[in-house]
Coordinates of C-alpha atoms in Angstrom, one line a residue:
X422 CA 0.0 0.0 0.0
X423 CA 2.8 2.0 0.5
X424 CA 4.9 1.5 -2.1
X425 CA 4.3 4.9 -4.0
X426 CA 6.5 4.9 -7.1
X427 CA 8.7 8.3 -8.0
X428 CA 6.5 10.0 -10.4
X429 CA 3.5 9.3 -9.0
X430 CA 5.1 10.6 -5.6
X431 CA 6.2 13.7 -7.5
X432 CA 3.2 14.3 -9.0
X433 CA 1.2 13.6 -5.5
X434 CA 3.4 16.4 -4.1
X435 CA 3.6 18.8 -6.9
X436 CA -0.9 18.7 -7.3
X437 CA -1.0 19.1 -3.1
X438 CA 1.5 22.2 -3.7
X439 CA 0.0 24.0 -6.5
X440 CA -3.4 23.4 -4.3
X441 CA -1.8 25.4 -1.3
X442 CA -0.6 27.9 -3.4
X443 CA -3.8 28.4 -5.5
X444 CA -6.0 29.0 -2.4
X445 CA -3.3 31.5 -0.8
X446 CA -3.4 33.4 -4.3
X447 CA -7.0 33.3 -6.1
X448 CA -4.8 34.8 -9.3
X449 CA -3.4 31.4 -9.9
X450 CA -7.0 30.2 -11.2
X451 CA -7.3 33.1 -13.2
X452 CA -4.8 32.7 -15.0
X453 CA -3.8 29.0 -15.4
X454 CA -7.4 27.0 -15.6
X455 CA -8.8 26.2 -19.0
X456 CA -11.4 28.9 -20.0
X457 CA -13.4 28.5 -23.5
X458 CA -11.3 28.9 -26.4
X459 CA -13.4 31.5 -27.7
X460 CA -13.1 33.5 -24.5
X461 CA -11.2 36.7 -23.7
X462 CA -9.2 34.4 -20.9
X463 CA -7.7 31.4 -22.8
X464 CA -4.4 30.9 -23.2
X465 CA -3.0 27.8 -25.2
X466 CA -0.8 26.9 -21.9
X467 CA -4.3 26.3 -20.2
X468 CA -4.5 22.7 -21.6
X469 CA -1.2 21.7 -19.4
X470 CA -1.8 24.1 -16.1
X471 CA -5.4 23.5 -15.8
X472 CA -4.3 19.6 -14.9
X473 CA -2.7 21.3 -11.6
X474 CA -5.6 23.1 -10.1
X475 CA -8.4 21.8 -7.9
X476 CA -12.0 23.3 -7.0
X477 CA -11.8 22.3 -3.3
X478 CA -10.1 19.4 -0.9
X479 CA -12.7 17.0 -2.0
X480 CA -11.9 17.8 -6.1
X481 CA -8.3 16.9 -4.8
X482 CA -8.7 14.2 -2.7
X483 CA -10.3 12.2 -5.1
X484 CA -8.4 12.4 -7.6
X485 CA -4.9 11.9 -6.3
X486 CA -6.5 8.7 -4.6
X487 CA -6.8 7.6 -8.0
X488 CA -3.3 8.6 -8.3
X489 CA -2.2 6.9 -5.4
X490 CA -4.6 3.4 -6.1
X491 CA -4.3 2.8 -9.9
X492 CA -0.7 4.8 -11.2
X493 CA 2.0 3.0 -9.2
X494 CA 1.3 -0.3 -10.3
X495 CA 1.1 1.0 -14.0
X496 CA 4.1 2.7 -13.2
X497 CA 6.5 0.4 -11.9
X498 CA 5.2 -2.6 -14.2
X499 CA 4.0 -1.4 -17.3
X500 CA 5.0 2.2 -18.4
X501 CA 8.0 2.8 -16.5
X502 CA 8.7 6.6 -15.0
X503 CA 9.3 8.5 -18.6
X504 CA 6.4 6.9 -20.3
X505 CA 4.2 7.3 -17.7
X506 CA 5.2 11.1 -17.1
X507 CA 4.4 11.0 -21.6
X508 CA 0.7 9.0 -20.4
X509 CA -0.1 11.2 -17.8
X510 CA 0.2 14.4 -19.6
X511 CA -0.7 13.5 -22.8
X512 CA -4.3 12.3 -21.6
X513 CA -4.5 15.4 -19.8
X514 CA -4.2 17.5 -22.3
X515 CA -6.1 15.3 -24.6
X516 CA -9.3 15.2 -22.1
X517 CA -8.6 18.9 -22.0
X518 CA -8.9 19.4 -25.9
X519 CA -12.0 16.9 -26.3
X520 CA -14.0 19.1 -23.6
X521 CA -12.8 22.3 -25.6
X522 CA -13.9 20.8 -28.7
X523 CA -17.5 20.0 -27.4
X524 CA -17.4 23.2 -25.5
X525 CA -16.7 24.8 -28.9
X526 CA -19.5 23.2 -29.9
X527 CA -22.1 24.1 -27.5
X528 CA -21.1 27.9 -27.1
X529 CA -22.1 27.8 -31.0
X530 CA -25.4 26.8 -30.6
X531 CA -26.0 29.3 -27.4
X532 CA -24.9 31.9 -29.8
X533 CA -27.4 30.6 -32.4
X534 CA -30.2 30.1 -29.9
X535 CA -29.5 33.6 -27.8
X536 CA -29.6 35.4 -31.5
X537 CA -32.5 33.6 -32.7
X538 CA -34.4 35.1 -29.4
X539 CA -33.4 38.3 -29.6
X540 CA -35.1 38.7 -32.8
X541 CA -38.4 37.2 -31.5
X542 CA -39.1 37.1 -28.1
X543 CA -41.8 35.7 -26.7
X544 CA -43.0 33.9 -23.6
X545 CA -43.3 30.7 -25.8
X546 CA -39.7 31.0 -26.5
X547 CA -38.2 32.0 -23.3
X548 CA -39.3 29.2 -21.7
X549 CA -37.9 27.0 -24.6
X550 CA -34.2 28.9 -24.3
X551 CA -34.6 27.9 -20.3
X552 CA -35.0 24.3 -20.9
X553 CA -32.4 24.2 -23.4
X554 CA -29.7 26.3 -22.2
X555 CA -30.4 27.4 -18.6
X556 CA -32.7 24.5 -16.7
X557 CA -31.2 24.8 -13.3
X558 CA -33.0 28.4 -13.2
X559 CA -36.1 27.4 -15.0
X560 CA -37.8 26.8 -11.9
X561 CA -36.7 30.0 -9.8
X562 CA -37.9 32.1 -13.0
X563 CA -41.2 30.6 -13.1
X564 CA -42.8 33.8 -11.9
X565 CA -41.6 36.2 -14.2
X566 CA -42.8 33.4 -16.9
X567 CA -46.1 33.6 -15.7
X568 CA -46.1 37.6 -15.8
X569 CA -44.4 37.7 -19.2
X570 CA -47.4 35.3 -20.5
X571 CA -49.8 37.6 -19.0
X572 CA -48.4 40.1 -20.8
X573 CA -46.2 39.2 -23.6
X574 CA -46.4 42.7 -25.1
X575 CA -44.9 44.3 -22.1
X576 CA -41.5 45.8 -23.3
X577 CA -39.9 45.6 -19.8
X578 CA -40.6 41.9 -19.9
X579 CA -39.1 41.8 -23.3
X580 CA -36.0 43.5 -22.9
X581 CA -35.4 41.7 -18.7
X582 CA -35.9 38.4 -21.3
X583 CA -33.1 39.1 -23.8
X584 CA -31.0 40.4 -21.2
X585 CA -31.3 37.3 -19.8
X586 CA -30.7 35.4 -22.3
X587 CA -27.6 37.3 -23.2
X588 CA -25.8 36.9 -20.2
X589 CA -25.9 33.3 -20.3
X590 CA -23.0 33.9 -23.3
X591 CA -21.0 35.7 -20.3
X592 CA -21.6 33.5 -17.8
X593 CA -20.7 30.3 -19.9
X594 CA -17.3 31.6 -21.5
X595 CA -16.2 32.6 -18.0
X596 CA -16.4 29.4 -16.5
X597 CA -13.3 27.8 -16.6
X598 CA -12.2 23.5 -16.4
X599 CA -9.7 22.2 -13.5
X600 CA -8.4 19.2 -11.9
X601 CA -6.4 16.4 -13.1
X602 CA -9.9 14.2 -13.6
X603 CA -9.0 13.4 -17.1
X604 CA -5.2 12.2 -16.5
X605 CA -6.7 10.3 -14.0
X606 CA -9.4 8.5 -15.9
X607 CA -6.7 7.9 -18.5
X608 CA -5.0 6.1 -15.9
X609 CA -8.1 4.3 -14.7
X610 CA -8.7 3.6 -18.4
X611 CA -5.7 1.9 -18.4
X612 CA -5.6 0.1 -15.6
X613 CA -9.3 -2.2 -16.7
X614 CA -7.5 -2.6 -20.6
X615 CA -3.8 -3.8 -18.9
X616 CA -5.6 -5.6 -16.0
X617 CA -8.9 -6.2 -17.1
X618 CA -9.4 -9.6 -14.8
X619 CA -7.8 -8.1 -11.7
X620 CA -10.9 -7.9 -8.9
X621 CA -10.6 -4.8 -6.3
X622 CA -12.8 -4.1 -4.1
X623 CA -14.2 -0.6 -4.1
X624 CA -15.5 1.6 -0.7
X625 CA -18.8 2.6 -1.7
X626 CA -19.7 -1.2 -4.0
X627 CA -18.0 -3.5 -1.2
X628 CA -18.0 -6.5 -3.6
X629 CA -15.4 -7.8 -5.6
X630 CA -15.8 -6.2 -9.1
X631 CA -13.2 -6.9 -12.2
X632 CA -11.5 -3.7 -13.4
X633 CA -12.8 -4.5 -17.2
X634 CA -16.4 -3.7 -15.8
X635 CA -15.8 -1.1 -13.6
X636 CA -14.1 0.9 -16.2
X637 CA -16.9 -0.1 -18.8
X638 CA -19.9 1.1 -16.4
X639 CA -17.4 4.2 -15.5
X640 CA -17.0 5.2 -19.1
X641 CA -20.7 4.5 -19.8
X642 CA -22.0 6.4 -17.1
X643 CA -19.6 9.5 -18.0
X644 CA -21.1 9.1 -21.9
X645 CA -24.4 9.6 -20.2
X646 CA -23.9 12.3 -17.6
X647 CA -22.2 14.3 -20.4
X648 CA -25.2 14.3 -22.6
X649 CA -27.9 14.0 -20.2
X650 CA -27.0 16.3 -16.9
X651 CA -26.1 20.0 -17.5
X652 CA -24.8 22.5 -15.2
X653 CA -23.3 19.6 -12.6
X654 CA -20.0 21.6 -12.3
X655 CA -19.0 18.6 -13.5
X656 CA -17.0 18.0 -16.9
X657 CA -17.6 14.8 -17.8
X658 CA -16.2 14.8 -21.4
X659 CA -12.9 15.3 -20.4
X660 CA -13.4 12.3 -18.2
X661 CA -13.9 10.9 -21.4
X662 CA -11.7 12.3 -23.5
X663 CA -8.7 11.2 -20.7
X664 CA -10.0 7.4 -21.7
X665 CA -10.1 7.9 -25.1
X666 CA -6.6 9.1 -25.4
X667 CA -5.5 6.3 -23.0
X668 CA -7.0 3.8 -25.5
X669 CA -4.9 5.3 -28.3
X670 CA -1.7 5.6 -26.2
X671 CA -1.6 2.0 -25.4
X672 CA -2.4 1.3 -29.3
X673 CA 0.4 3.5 -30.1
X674 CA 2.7 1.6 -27.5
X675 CA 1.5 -1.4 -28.7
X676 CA 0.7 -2.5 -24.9
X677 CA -1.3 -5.7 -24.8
X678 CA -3.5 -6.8 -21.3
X679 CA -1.2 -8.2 -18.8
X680 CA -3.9 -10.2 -16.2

């Protein structure tokens, strides 16, 4: 259990650091987390520094118990210290890059969508753009929906609508993506495709479970969760994306199942 390998204990050491430092200096977010690309705050070094930074202890905890669990053994058996520095990074960044991409994506269609209002508002619509693009304030708006139905003519409804509406553009591209979730799940990833018949034993599913099938119902679940639950503070792509780029890596490597 305590056999933690050198990278893994350097990298243990150097997330915990960067985690002190980031809550003594709120700049450090600012600066080094991975905002939209199509925001006024990206910077192309976000895709490595964002990996570094945590939300809270929690956000950190969990994710360097993944470290600590799954990358040793990968580490000292598999990958060895420079490729696994090469894995670790490189499904970083590439989790990093696939949640851009769909981010990319999205901010597109709330562009569309928030243009498409502004030209006809209506109550009809505004409660459309809500479930689309703003659901966790659909119910606390329900009284201005009822008002603005009442009176749908009503310019101050109107313009309180598109105002609305149009801040949701702000408030998107200023939310930025942190934590080393998608290295992590790389690692994970790796772990069920090297050792896909090993059985662990997991703290909140106390029954032995195979690392092919928890991996599977991980990597399912995140596919879901990234299509069907919006606004969880939550980026689930990248989770994905840290897989996917684990799959390729070991391709690449040519790195067949050892258990």
């Amino acid at each position: 259990m305590f056999n933690i390998t050198p990278t893994v204990r350097n990298l243990l050491i150097l997330n915990v650091l960067i985690y002190f430092l980031q809550s003594l200096n709120p700049l450090i977010e600012n600066l080094f987390a991975l905002y939209p690309v199509t925001g006024p705050s990206f910077k192309p070094h976000q895709f490595v520094t964002y990996m570094f930074l945590h939300g809270n202890v929690g956000h950190l905890f969990s994710n360097m118990l993944g470290l600590f669990f799954f990358g040793p053994l990968l580490e000292q058996h598999v990958l060895g210290p420079k490729r696994f520095v090469i894995f670790y990074f490189i499904t970083g960044i590439g989790a990093g890059f696939l949640y851009s991409a769909i981010n990319f994506y999205e901010m597109y269609e709330l562009k569309q969508a928030v243009d498409l209002y502004s030209q006809y508002p209506s109550p009809e619509a505004f409660l459309d753009f809500l479930t689309r693009f703003a659901p966790n304030v659909k119910h606390s708006a329900l009284d201005f929906l009822n008002s603005f139905e009442d009176q749908p003519k009503n310019i101050s409804y109107i313009n309180d609508s598109i105002a609305f509406v149009k801040s949701t553009i702000d408030n998107r591209i200023n939310i930025p993506m942190l934590g080393a979730s998608g290295a992590i799940f790389g690692i994970i990833a790796a772990f069920g495709l090297i050792f896909p018949n090993m059985e662990m034993m997991l703290l909140f599913f106390p029954v032995p479970i195979k690392a092919k099938y928890f991996v599977t119902f991980y990597a399912l679940y995140e596919l879901y969760a990234g299509i069907n639950i919006q606004d969880s503070g939550v980026a689930h792509f990248a989770h994905l994306g840290g897989m996917i780029f684990a799959y390729i890596l070991l391709k690449i490597w040519k790195i067949r199942r050892m258990y």
